[in-house]
Coordinates of C-alpha atoms in Angstrom, one line a residue:
M47 CA 19.7 280.6 45.3
R48 CA 22.6 278.4 44.1
S49 CA 26.1 279.5 43.4
N50 CA 29.2 277.6 42.5
T51 CA 31.3 280.8 42.7
T52 CA 34.5 280.8 44.8
A53 CA 36.5 283.7 46.0
R54 CA 40.3 284.0 46.2
I55 CA 41.8 285.0 49.5
A56 CA 45.1 284.6 51.4
R57 CA 45.4 282.5 54.5
R58 CA 47.3 282.8 57.8
R59 CA 48.2 279.7 59.8
P60 CA 48.7 280.8 63.5
F61 CA 49.7 277.7 65.5
R62 CA 47.9 274.7 63.8
V63 CA 44.7 276.5 62.7
A64 CA 44.4 277.9 59.2
A65 CA 42.6 281.3 59.4
A66 CA 41.5 282.5 55.9
V67 CA 41.3 286.3 55.4
L68 CA 40.2 288.2 52.4
T69 CA 42.7 290.2 50.3
A70 CA 42.1 293.7 49.2
A71 CA 42.0 292.7 45.5
A72 CA 39.5 294.2 42.9
A73 CA 39.2 297.3 45.0
L74 CA 36.6 295.7 47.2
A75 CA 37.1 297.1 50.7
L76 CA 36.2 294.4 53.3
T77 CA 33.6 295.5 55.8
A78 CA 33.7 292.5 58.0
C79 CA 34.6 292.3 61.6
N80 CA 37.7 290.7 63.1
N81 CA 37.7 287.1 62.0
D82 CA 40.2 285.8 64.6
D83 CA 38.8 282.4 65.1
K84 CA 41.1 281.5 68.0
A85 CA 38.8 283.7 70.0
A86 CA 35.8 281.6 69.2
G87 CA 34.8 279.3 72.0
P88 CA 33.6 275.7 71.6
A89 CA 30.3 275.2 69.8
D90 CA 27.1 275.6 71.7
T91 CA 24.6 272.7 71.8
A92 CA 22.0 274.6 69.7
P93 CA 22.2 274.7 65.9
A94 CA 23.2 278.0 64.2
G95 CA 19.8 279.7 64.4
S96 CA 17.4 278.6 67.0
S97 CA 14.4 277.7 64.9
S98 CA 13.6 275.8 61.7
S99 CA 13.7 277.8 58.4
S100 CA 10.5 278.3 56.4
G101 CA 12.6 279.0 53.4
S102 CA 14.4 276.8 50.9
S103 CA 16.9 275.4 53.3
G104 CA 14.4 273.6 55.6
G105 CA 17.0 273.6 58.3
A106 CA 18.8 276.1 60.5
Q107 CA 17.6 279.7 60.4
G108 CA 19.8 282.7 60.7
S109 CA 19.8 284.4 64.1
D110 CA 20.9 287.8 65.3
D111 CA 20.8 287.4 69.0
K112 CA 20.2 291.0 70.2
G113 CA 21.7 290.3 73.5
K114 CA 25.2 290.0 71.9
E115 CA 25.1 293.0 69.6
G116 CA 26.9 296.3 70.3
G117 CA 26.8 299.7 68.7
G118 CA 23.4 299.2 67.0
S119 CA 22.7 302.9 66.9
A120 CA 25.5 303.4 64.4
H121 CA 23.4 301.5 61.8
A122 CA 20.2 303.5 62.2
G123 CA 18.3 303.9 58.9
V124 CA 20.3 301.1 57.1
E125 CA 18.1 298.1 56.1
R126 CA 19.3 294.7 57.0
C127 CA 20.8 292.5 54.3
H128 CA 18.3 290.2 52.6
S129 CA 19.0 286.8 51.1
E130 CA 18.0 288.0 47.6
N131 CA 20.6 290.7 47.7
L132 CA 23.5 288.5 48.8
E133 CA 25.7 286.0 47.0
A134 CA 27.7 283.4 49.0
A135 CA 30.9 281.7 48.0
F136 CA 33.6 279.7 49.7
A137 CA 37.0 281.5 49.8
T138 CA 39.3 279.2 47.9
G139 CA 42.4 279.4 45.8
E140 CA 46.1 279.4 46.3
D141 CA 46.6 279.7 50.1
A142 CA 43.0 279.6 51.2
L143 CA 42.2 275.8 51.2
P144 CA 41.2 274.6 54.7
V145 CA 43.8 271.9 54.8
P146 CA 44.8 270.7 58.3
E147 CA 48.5 271.2 59.1
D148 CA 49.3 267.5 59.6
G149 CA 47.7 266.4 56.3
E150 CA 45.9 263.6 58.0
G151 CA 42.8 265.3 59.2
G152 CA 42.3 267.6 62.2
A153 CA 41.0 271.1 63.0
T154 CA 41.1 274.0 60.6
T155 CA 38.8 276.8 59.4
A156 CA 37.1 277.8 56.1
T157 CA 35.8 281.2 55.1
I158 CA 32.5 281.9 53.4
V159 CA 32.2 285.3 51.7
L160 CA 28.8 287.2 51.5
M161 CA 28.7 289.7 48.7
N162 CA 26.2 292.5 48.6
K163 CA 24.9 292.5 45.0
G164 CA 22.2 295.0 45.8
T165 CA 22.2 298.7 44.9
S166 CA 22.5 300.1 48.4
S167 CA 24.2 299.5 51.7
C168 CA 22.8 296.9 54.1
R169 CA 23.4 295.9 57.7
I170 CA 24.3 292.4 58.8
G171 CA 25.3 290.7 62.1
G172 CA 24.7 287.5 64.0
F173 CA 24.8 283.8 63.3
P174 CA 23.9 282.5 59.8
G175 CA 22.1 279.2 59.7
V176 CA 24.4 276.7 58.1
D177 CA 23.1 273.3 56.9
L178 CA 25.3 270.7 55.3
T179 CA 23.8 267.9 53.1
S180 CA 25.7 264.8 52.4
I181 CA 26.5 262.8 49.2
N182 CA 25.0 259.6 50.7
G183 CA 21.3 260.2 50.6
G184 CA 21.3 263.9 51.4
E185 CA 21.6 263.5 55.2
R186 CA 21.3 267.0 56.8
W187 CA 23.6 268.5 59.4
S188 CA 22.6 271.8 60.9
L189 CA 25.8 273.2 62.4
A190 CA 26.0 274.4 66.0
R191 CA 27.2 277.9 66.6
S192 CA 30.2 279.2 68.6
S193 CA 30.0 281.4 71.7
K194 CA 31.8 284.2 69.9
K195 CA 30.5 287.8 70.3
W196 CA 29.7 289.9 67.3
T197 CA 28.6 293.4 66.2
S198 CA 26.6 294.4 63.1
V199 CA 28.5 295.8 60.1
N200 CA 27.4 297.8 57.1
V201 CA 28.1 296.3 53.7
E202 CA 28.1 298.7 50.9
A203 CA 26.8 297.8 47.4
G204 CA 29.3 295.6 45.6
Q205 CA 31.3 295.0 48.7
Q206 CA 31.5 291.9 51.0
T207 CA 31.7 290.6 54.5
Q208 CA 32.5 287.1 55.7
F209 CA 32.2 284.4 58.4
T210 CA 34.1 281.3 59.2
L211 CA 33.4 277.6 59.8
N212 CA 35.5 275.6 62.2
L213 CA 36.0 272.2 60.7
A214 CA 37.2 268.8 61.9
F215 CA 38.5 266.8 59.0
T216 CA 39.2 263.1 59.1
K217 CA 40.9 260.5 56.9
E218 CA 39.2 257.6 58.7
E219 CA 37.0 255.2 56.7
E220 CA 34.4 255.0 59.5
G221 CA 32.6 257.8 61.4
F222 CA 32.9 260.4 58.7
Y223 CA 30.5 262.8 57.0
Q224 CA 31.1 263.8 53.4
P225 CA 29.3 267.1 52.5
A226 CA 28.0 267.8 49.0
W227 CA 26.1 271.1 49.5
V228 CA 26.1 274.0 52.0
E229 CA 22.9 276.0 52.6
I230 CA 23.4 279.4 54.2
T231 CA 20.6 281.3 55.7
P232 CA 21.7 284.9 56.5
P233 CA 20.8 286.3 60.0
N234 CA 17.1 287.2 60.4
E235 CA 16.3 285.6 57.0
T236 CA 14.5 282.4 56.0
K237 CA 15.7 282.0 52.4
A238 CA 18.9 280.0 52.0
L239 CA 21.8 280.5 49.6
K240 CA 23.0 277.1 48.3
I241 CA 26.6 276.5 47.3
E242 CA 28.7 273.4 46.6
W243 CA 31.1 271.9 49.1
P244 CA 34.4 272.5 47.2
W245 CA 36.6 269.8 48.8
E246 CA 35.1 266.5 47.5
N247 CA 38.0 264.5 48.9
D248 CA 37.9 265.9 52.4
S249 CA 35.5 264.3 54.9
L250 CA 34.4 265.7 58.3
V251 CA 34.3 263.8 61.5
D252 CA 30.6 262.9 61.9
Q253 CA 29.6 264.7 65.1
R254 CA 25.9 265.4 64.3
G255 CA 24.9 264.0 67.7
A256 CA 27.8 265.6 69.7
T257 CA 27.1 268.0 72.5
R258 CA 30.1 270.1 71.7
P259 CA 31.1 269.3 68.1
A260 CA 34.4 270.5 66.6
T261 CA 32.6 271.6 63.4
F262 CA 30.6 274.7 64.0
V263 CA 29.8 278.2 62.6
N264 CA 31.1 281.6 63.8
P265 CA 29.1 284.8 63.4
V266 CA 29.0 287.5 60.7
G267 CA 30.0 290.8 62.1

């Protein structure tokens, strides 16, 4: 799936990290978990999702590590969220741009919204697989995942949840990675949702070979 849709949200800036949160506009009650990214630890060495996807992304696969989930019985009888019933979009607009505080690069966060466009509630929780592809030859970067804990959440039809990316921007002319597309594989799914990278003038520090990169993905739920 491919979407160029963006969502409008407001942003808080505790300390020097921008933490985007969804507004309550359009009567869509947010069913996501706490998105306080200050609690997220450094990225693990493994990509987000421990195995290769057999779907359209060809990269990181969504993973819902059962060992980290709590309260699973509360979702009994609710089917998990499938890729075909989800629509992904970066949260952008007025105060939601992931711009580092110093304006010269640095650490910040960006929010990705997952909308349930199906006709019934679904359950989601865990780490989505997130692959970036670059403008220079389509080089792929499967993002590592944080050590943040999570719990599954129910997303009603027409409502949404979210997850965040920790990003390390740079203004340097060397050692950078310029994304063009983002492929998101929901937890336990193999089919990716493809969206455009909306900040064409903002490059990331190229840490594809780093053990503990500053660009990584946090869980849904």
